[in-house]
Amino acid sequence: MTGLERIAEAFESARADGRRAALMPYLMGGFPDLDTSRRIGLEYARAGADLIELGVPFSDPLADGPVIHAAATVALRARVKLPDVLSGVGRAIADEGVPVVVMCYANPILARGLDRFADSLLEVGASGLIVPDLPLEEAPAVLRACDERGLALVPLVAPTTPEDRLARIGAQARGFLYTVSLTGTTGERSGSLADGFAAVVSRAAACTEVPVAVGFGISTPEQAGAAAAAGADGVIVGSRLVRAAGEGPDPVAAVGVVMRELAAGLAGSAVG
Amino acid sequence: MTAVEHRFGPYGGQYVPEMLMPALAELEDAWVAARDDPEFRAELDALLRDYVGRPSPLYEARRLSEAAGHRIFLKREDLNHTGAHKINNAIGQALLARRMGKRRIIAETGAGQHGVAAATACALLDLECIVYMGTEDMRRQKPNVERMGLLGARVEPVQAGARTLKEAVSAAIRDWVTNVETTHYIIGSCVGPAPYPALVRDLQRVIGDEARAQVLDAAGRLPDRVIACVGGGSNSIGVFTPFVADPDVELVGVEAAGEGIETGRHGAPLTAAGLPGVLHGAFSAVMQDEDGQILEAHSISAGLDYPGTGPEHAWLRDSGRARYVAITDAQALDAFALTARLEGIIPALESSHAIAWAVGNGPSELDLVCLSGRGDKDLAEALDHLSS
């Protein structure tokens, strides 16, 4: 099965199970340390993750807010490297049968060499790739390398993306369309984002054939439920879980609690 | 082909989060319209003349020339209002921001010169100004922090990483990602995603346009070499550009060798010539480890303490049109002291790198050196090192 097929299947089975949207948690590889991040990934799988985004630490993460930036800094100080993240964490999650989409900034990909990087994703059983600083214009070579291997290069769209551009991005989206819910960096936002969700989801859905996943700023079961109610096929939660991974004596238990709350927020019978 | 260059050879591009792409397109459109608009041009030229004090003089430094063994002309950007070349770009971009209807301005600063220039332009044009600055640089450049406050800007301390220019740029970009609809980012050098490298070059080429005419007037000939320091590379690209088509003029960019290239503690990505990479939205020469993590730069001069460089410089290097060399902290300090003693001019530590190379390296009959800023801001740091 290719990565593209695994991702498609994850969205289908979430729907078939009667859930309102796929739950797509993010973790930073190597945070709070490499082995704990592996166990966090496995806990995500146990707690109902349909797809897991695996972050590769980078020194200058321009799209990330303070929580994920700080987690990357911790991982880099501990000398966690890309192969550690892929084979130490990515493979373990993929072996559990949950699709892994690697989130990595452009420069570590270039430094490793595009083909070598893409091959290493295949080797560990990853299904796709998100590059937060690789807009449409810079993406062709990476898209080709992913397509050749059946990996999904997942693009991002933002509330600021104009319609004509949205159509071009949606047309070449693979796996799913990462729909940024707000204008800003990653990080938790208080209160209801629900008003914004309906507009961003319907705009995104109109431009693409692939499922629409909403991320950035979603941290509570209520927000996750609201994104599903707005029509999102998937809900991405990052900073809230990374924060939980950095708190307290038992990070695995802490993320487990948050994950089960989020899963409950997306459970079938709730009013949608 | 875009109206503004996005690539210089393989370098440049727009490696930024999707949120910023519409703003970059808007900025490019605005610049293309403004640069050909006689009204905009007239307003900018009048401000450069009456407010900045342009043209800046070209001065033949006779005693420095004697020490060097060849003629050295200094392009006196230190005599601009606010004391450096940074104001040329800041005024131009602030006018552009006002034209785009964006009244909130953000900027980053290392040495503080660009922060002061942006704060000054915003005071003049009644724009809100927020300047991101690493806390290590705030310590090194305290007078400039105070100046920015007096000018009505808010200085946002940046605690991440080595607390210098790289992190300040990252913090400014994150602010822009969040506030892009109301905010213009006045980037201080010819770095960042397109159209910035071309926009900043266009606004800084006034240095070279003036200097070329002035040196022809004063010496009756073109210089053998045009020499300027390179951090991000804005004063150098500004002074180089009008000479690029003069094949007999050698262009020399002087980077910071810091404690020595071989120590790894430097700010010389062009000279060290490692694998190119992506930093702050552009593919260019960059200091990075084998995993593609960006390294911290080191220089005694806060303005050269940056691990990246403008993409056009990387292409000028690869195409062979310009050469890039590096000067250590110690050599720059010597040139700083020498210029003060011989010429009664206290240069910025950044510009001292260019002077050090010009004085110490022949053969040449006539050098044009861009004295990009004055050294008042560096007094405490330089005296500390010179006395130890």
Coordinates of C-alpha atoms in Angstrom, one line a residue, chain B:
Chain B
M1 CA 9.9 36.4 -15.8
T2 CA 8.7 38.4 -12.9
A3 CA 8.8 42.2 -12.8
V4 CA 11.2 41.9 -9.9
E5 CA 13.9 39.2 -9.7
H6 CA 12.9 36.2 -7.6
R7 CA 16.1 34.3 -8.4
F8 CA 19.7 35.2 -8.8
G9 CA 21.1 32.2 -10.6
P10 CA 19.9 29.4 -8.4
Y11 CA 19.6 31.6 -5.3
G12 CA 16.7 33.5 -3.8
G13 CA 13.1 32.3 -4.0
Q14 CA 10.2 32.5 -1.4
Y15 CA 10.6 29.8 1.2
V16 CA 7.9 31.2 3.6
P17 CA 4.7 30.0 5.2
E18 CA 1.7 30.3 2.9
M19 CA 0.2 33.1 5.0
L20 CA 2.9 35.5 3.7
M21 CA 2.6 34.7 0.0
P22 CA -0.2 37.2 -0.7
A23 CA 1.7 39.9 1.2
L24 CA 4.8 39.3 -0.8
A25 CA 2.8 39.5 -4.1
E26 CA 1.2 42.8 -2.8
L27 CA 4.6 44.2 -1.9
E28 CA 6.0 43.3 -5.3
D29 CA 3.1 44.9 -7.1
A30 CA 3.4 48.0 -5.0
W31 CA 7.1 48.4 -5.6
V32 CA 6.8 47.9 -9.4
A33 CA 4.1 50.6 -9.4
A34 CA 6.0 52.9 -7.1
R35 CA 9.4 52.8 -8.6
D36 CA 8.0 54.0 -11.9
D37 CA 5.8 56.6 -10.4
P38 CA 7.3 60.1 -10.7
E39 CA 5.4 61.3 -7.7
F40 CA 6.8 58.6 -5.5
R41 CA 10.3 59.0 -6.9
A42 CA 10.1 62.8 -6.3
E43 CA 9.0 62.4 -2.7
L44 CA 11.7 59.8 -2.0
D45 CA 14.4 61.9 -3.6
A46 CA 13.4 65.0 -1.8
L47 CA 13.5 63.2 1.6
L48 CA 16.9 61.6 0.7
R49 CA 18.2 65.1 -0.1
D50 CA 16.6 67.3 2.6
Y51 CA 16.2 64.8 5.4
V52 CA 18.9 62.2 5.0
G53 CA 21.4 64.7 3.6
R54 CA 22.2 63.0 0.3
P55 CA 24.3 62.9 -1.7
S56 CA 26.8 61.7 0.9
P57 CA 30.3 63.0 0.3
L58 CA 33.1 61.0 -1.3
Y59 CA 36.2 61.7 0.6
E60 CA 39.8 60.9 -0.3
A61 CA 41.4 59.6 2.9
R62 CA 44.9 60.8 2.3
R63 CA 46.6 59.6 5.5
L64 CA 44.8 56.2 5.3
S65 CA 45.9 56.1 1.6
E66 CA 49.5 56.7 2.7
A67 CA 49.3 53.8 5.2
A68 CA 47.8 51.6 2.5
G69 CA 50.2 52.5 -0.2
H70 CA 47.4 53.3 -2.6
R71 CA 44.6 55.8 -2.9
I72 CA 41.5 55.2 -0.8
F73 CA 38.2 57.0 -1.3
L74 CA 35.6 56.7 1.4
K75 CA 31.9 56.9 0.5
R76 CA 30.6 58.6 3.6
E77 CA 27.4 56.9 4.4
D78 CA 28.3 57.5 8.1
L79 CA 27.3 61.1 7.5
N80 CA 23.7 60.3 6.6
H81 CA 21.0 61.2 9.1
T82 CA 21.0 58.4 11.8
G83 CA 24.6 57.6 10.9
A84 CA 24.4 54.7 8.4
H85 CA 23.3 53.6 5.0
K86 CA 20.3 51.9 6.6
I87 CA 18.1 55.0 6.3
N88 CA 18.1 54.8 2.5
N89 CA 16.1 51.6 2.6
A90 CA 14.0 52.4 5.7
I91 CA 12.7 55.7 4.2
G92 CA 11.9 54.0 0.9
Q93 CA 10.1 51.1 2.5
A94 CA 8.2 53.3 4.9
L95 CA 6.9 55.4 2.0
L96 CA 5.9 52.2 0.3
A97 CA 4.1 51.0 3.4
R98 CA 2.2 54.2 3.6
R99 CA 1.3 53.9 -0.1
M100 CA 0.0 50.3 0.6
G101 CA -2.1 51.7 3.5
K102 CA -0.2 49.7 6.1
R103 CA 0.4 51.8 9.2
R104 CA 1.9 49.2 11.5
I105 CA 5.6 48.6 10.8
I106 CA 7.9 45.9 12.1
A107 CA 11.6 45.7 11.8
E108 CA 14.5 43.6 13.1
T109 CA 17.8 45.0 14.1
G110 CA 21.3 43.7 15.0
A111 CA 23.6 46.6 15.6
G112 CA 20.6 48.8 16.0
Q113 CA 21.3 50.9 13.0
H114 CA 18.4 49.5 11.0
G115 CA 16.1 49.7 14.0
V116 CA 17.0 53.4 14.5
A117 CA 16.5 54.0 10.8
A118 CA 13.1 52.3 10.8
A119 CA 12.1 54.1 14.0
T120 CA 13.2 57.4 12.4
A121 CA 11.3 56.9 9.2
C122 CA 8.2 55.9 11.1
A123 CA 8.4 59.0 13.3
L124 CA 8.7 61.1 10.2
L125 CA 5.7 59.4 8.5
D126 CA 3.6 58.9 11.6
L127 CA 3.6 55.1 11.5
E128 CA 3.6 52.7 14.4
C129 CA 7.0 50.9 14.8
I130 CA 7.9 47.7 16.6
V131 CA 11.6 46.6 16.4
Y132 CA 12.7 43.1 17.3
M133 CA 16.1 42.9 18.8
G134 CA 18.1 40.1 20.5
T135 CA 18.8 40.8 24.1
E136 CA 22.6 40.2 23.5
D137 CA 22.5 42.9 20.9
M138 CA 20.5 45.2 23.2
R139 CA 23.3 44.8 25.7
R140 CA 26.0 45.5 23.1
Q141 CA 24.1 48.4 21.5
K142 CA 22.5 50.2 24.4
P143 CA 22.6 53.7 23.0
N144 CA 20.6 52.6 19.9
V145 CA 18.0 50.9 22.1
E146 CA 17.5 54.2 23.9
R147 CA 17.4 56.1 20.7
M148 CA 14.6 53.9 19.3
G149 CA 12.6 54.5 22.4
L150 CA 13.0 58.2 22.1
L151 CA 11.8 58.0 18.5
G152 CA 8.6 56.4 19.6
A153 CA 9.4 52.8 18.6
R154 CA 8.8 49.8 20.8
V155 CA 11.7 47.5 21.1
E156 CA 10.7 43.9 21.5
P157 CA 13.4 41.9 23.2
V158 CA 14.1 38.5 21.7
Q159 CA 15.4 35.8 24.0
A160 CA 15.7 32.8 21.7
G161 CA 18.9 31.2 20.5
A162 CA 22.1 33.4 20.8
R163 CA 19.8 36.4 21.2
T164 CA 21.2 38.2 18.1
L165 CA 20.2 39.2 14.6
K166 CA 19.1 35.7 13.3
E167 CA 16.6 35.3 16.1
A168 CA 15.4 38.9 15.7
V169 CA 14.6 38.3 12.0
S170 CA 12.8 35.1 12.9
A171 CA 10.7 36.9 15.5
A172 CA 9.8 39.7 13.1
I173 CA 8.7 37.1 10.5
R174 CA 6.5 35.4 13.0
D175 CA 4.9 38.7 13.9
W176 CA 4.4 39.3 10.2
V177 CA 2.8 35.9 9.8
T178 CA 0.3 36.9 12.5
N179 CA -0.4 40.5 11.6
V180 CA 0.2 40.4 7.9
E181 CA -3.0 42.2 6.9
T182 CA -2.2 45.4 8.8
T183 CA 1.6 45.3 8.9
H184 CA 4.5 45.9 6.6
Y185 CA 7.9 44.3 7.5
I186 CA 10.8 46.7 6.7
I187 CA 13.5 44.1 6.4
G188 CA 16.9 45.8 6.9
S189 CA 19.1 44.0 4.4
C190 CA 19.0 42.4 0.9
V191 CA 17.9 39.1 2.5
G192 CA 14.6 37.3 2.9
P193 CA 12.0 36.1 0.4
A194 CA 11.5 37.8 -3.0
P195 CA 10.9 40.7 -3.6
Y196 CA 13.0 41.9 -0.6
P197 CA 16.5 41.3 -2.0
A198 CA 15.7 43.2 -5.2
L199 CA 13.7 45.9 -3.4
V200 CA 16.4 46.6 -0.8
R201 CA 19.1 46.6 -3.6
D202 CA 17.0 49.1 -5.6
L203 CA 16.7 51.4 -2.6
Q204 CA 20.4 51.1 -1.7
R205 CA 21.9 51.5 -5.2
V206 CA 21.8 55.3 -4.6
I207 CA 25.1 54.7 -2.8
G208 CA 26.8 53.3 -5.9
D209 CA 25.1 55.7 -8.3
E210 CA 26.4 58.7 -6.4
A211 CA 29.8 57.2 -5.7
R212 CA 30.4 56.2 -9.4
A213 CA 29.7 59.8 -10.5
Q214 CA 31.7 61.3 -7.6
V215 CA 34.8 59.2 -8.2
L216 CA 34.8 59.9 -11.9
D217 CA 34.6 63.6 -11.0
A218 CA 37.3 63.5 -8.3
A219 CA 39.8 61.1 -9.9
G220 CA 38.8 61.2 -13.5
R221 CA 38.6 57.4 -13.6
L222 CA 36.8 54.4 -12.2
P223 CA 38.3 52.7 -9.1
D224 CA 40.3 49.5 -9.4
R225 CA 38.3 48.0 -6.6
V226 CA 35.0 48.7 -4.8
I227 CA 35.1 47.3 -1.3
A228 CA 32.3 47.0 1.2
C229 CA 31.4 44.9 4.2
V230 CA 28.8 42.1 4.0
G231 CA 26.5 40.9 6.7
G232 CA 23.2 40.5 5.0
G233 CA 24.9 42.7 2.3
S234 CA 22.8 45.8 1.7
N235 CA 25.5 48.5 1.7
S236 CA 27.7 46.3 -0.5
I237 CA 24.9 45.4 -3.0
G238 CA 24.0 49.1 -3.1
V239 CA 27.6 50.2 -3.9
F240 CA 28.3 47.3 -6.2
T241 CA 25.3 47.4 -8.4
P242 CA 26.2 50.4 -10.6
F243 CA 29.7 49.0 -11.1
V244 CA 28.6 45.5 -12.1
A245 CA 28.8 46.4 -15.8
D246 CA 32.3 47.9 -15.5
P247 CA 34.4 44.9 -16.2
D248 CA 37.7 46.4 -15.0
V249 CA 36.3 47.3 -11.5
E250 CA 36.8 44.5 -9.1
L251 CA 34.0 44.1 -6.5
V252 CA 35.1 42.9 -3.1
G253 CA 32.7 41.9 -0.3
V254 CA 34.3 41.7 3.2
E255 CA 32.7 39.3 5.6
A256 CA 33.3 38.9 9.3
A257 CA 36.0 36.2 10.0
G258 CA 35.2 36.7 13.7
E259 CA 37.7 34.6 15.7
G260 CA 38.9 33.0 12.4
I261 CA 37.1 31.0 9.7
E262 CA 38.9 27.9 10.9
T263 CA 37.4 28.2 14.4
G264 CA 33.8 28.1 13.1
R265 CA 33.2 31.3 15.1
H266 CA 32.6 33.7 12.2
G267 CA 30.0 35.3 10.1
A268 CA 31.4 34.5 6.7
P269 CA 29.1 32.1 4.8
L270 CA 30.2 33.4 1.4
T271 CA 33.9 33.0 2.2
A272 CA 33.6 29.7 4.0
A273 CA 31.5 28.5 1.0
G274 CA 29.7 25.5 2.5
L275 CA 26.6 24.0 1.2
P276 CA 24.0 26.6 0.4
G277 CA 20.6 26.5 2.2
V278 CA 17.4 28.2 3.1
L279 CA 17.3 30.8 5.9
H280 CA 14.6 33.4 6.4
G281 CA 12.8 32.7 3.2
A282 CA 15.7 32.6 0.7
F283 CA 18.1 30.0 -0.7
S284 CA 21.6 31.4 -0.4
A285 CA 25.0 31.0 1.3
V286 CA 24.3 30.1 4.9
M287 CA 26.2 28.7 7.8
Q288 CA 24.7 25.3 8.7
D289 CA 25.6 22.0 10.0
E290 CA 25.5 18.7 8.1
D291 CA 21.8 18.2 9.2
G292 CA 20.7 21.6 7.8
Q293 CA 20.4 23.2 11.2
I294 CA 21.4 26.9 11.0
L295 CA 24.5 27.7 13.0
E296 CA 25.0 30.8 15.1
A297 CA 27.3 33.4 13.6
H298 CA 29.9 35.2 15.5
S299 CA 31.3 38.7 15.0
I300 CA 32.5 41.5 17.2
S301 CA 30.2 43.6 15.0
A302 CA 26.6 43.1 15.7
G303 CA 25.7 44.0 12.1
L304 CA 27.8 41.2 10.6
D305 CA 26.7 38.7 13.2
Y306 CA 24.4 36.8 10.8
P307 CA 24.7 33.3 9.4
G308 CA 23.0 34.0 6.1
T309 CA 23.6 36.5 3.3
G310 CA 21.7 38.1 0.4
P311 CA 21.0 35.7 -2.5
E312 CA 22.4 38.1 -5.1
H313 CA 25.8 38.1 -3.4
A314 CA 25.8 34.3 -3.6
W315 CA 25.3 34.6 -7.3
L316 CA 27.8 37.4 -7.7
R317 CA 30.3 35.0 -6.1
D318 CA 29.4 31.9 -8.1
S319 CA 29.3 33.9 -11.4
G320 CA 32.8 35.3 -10.6
R321 CA 31.7 38.9 -10.8
A322 CA 32.5 39.6 -7.1
R323 CA 34.9 38.1 -4.7
Y324 CA 34.4 37.6 -1.0
V325 CA 37.0 37.7 1.7
A326 CA 36.9 37.9 5.5
I327 CA 38.5 40.0 8.2
T328 CA 38.9 38.9 11.8
D329 CA 37.6 40.8 14.9
A330 CA 41.1 41.8 15.8
Q331 CA 41.9 43.1 12.3
A332 CA 38.6 45.1 12.3
L333 CA 39.5 46.6 15.7
D334 CA 42.9 47.7 14.4
A335 CA 41.3 49.4 11.4
F336 CA 38.7 51.0 13.7
A337 CA 41.5 52.6 15.7
L338 CA 43.7 53.4 12.7
T339 CA 40.9 55.3 10.9
A340 CA 40.2 57.3 14.0
R341 CA 43.8 58.3 14.5
L342 CA 44.7 59.0 10.8
E343 CA 41.5 60.5 9.5
G344 CA 39.5 61.7 12.6
I345 CA 36.7 59.4 11.5
I346 CA 35.3 56.7 13.9
P347 CA 33.9 54.1 11.6
A348 CA 31.3 51.5 12.5
L349 CA 32.9 48.1 13.4
E350 CA 31.1 46.7 10.3
S351 CA 32.7 49.3 8.0
S352 CA 36.0 48.7 9.7
H353 CA 36.1 45.3 8.1
A354 CA 36.1 46.8 4.7
I355 CA 38.7 49.4 5.6
A356 CA 40.9 46.7 7.1
W357 CA 40.9 44.7 3.9
A358 CA 41.5 47.7 1.7
V359 CA 44.4 48.9 3.7
G360 CA 46.0 45.5 4.1
N361 CA 45.6 44.1 0.6
G362 CA 47.0 45.2 -2.8
P363 CA 47.6 45.6 -5.6
S364 CA 45.4 48.5 -6.4
E365 CA 45.9 52.1 -7.4
L366 CA 42.5 53.3 -6.3
D367 CA 40.0 51.8 -3.9
L368 CA 36.5 52.9 -3.3
V369 CA 35.5 51.8 0.2
C370 CA 31.9 52.1 1.5
L371 CA 32.1 53.6 4.9
S372 CA 28.6 52.3 5.7
G373 CA 28.2 53.8 9.2
R374 CA 29.7 55.7 12.0
G375 CA 31.1 54.0 15.1
D376 CA 29.6 55.9 18.0
K377 CA 27.4 53.0 18.7
D378 CA 30.5 50.7 19.0
L379 CA 32.5 52.8 21.4
A380 CA 31.9 50.8 24.5
E381 CA 32.4 47.5 22.8
A382 CA 35.5 48.5 20.9
L383 CA 37.2 50.3 23.8
D384 CA 36.6 47.3 26.0
H385 CA 38.4 45.1 23.5
L386 CA 41.2 47.6 22.6
S387 CA 42.1 48.1 26.2
S388 CA 42.2 44.4 27.1

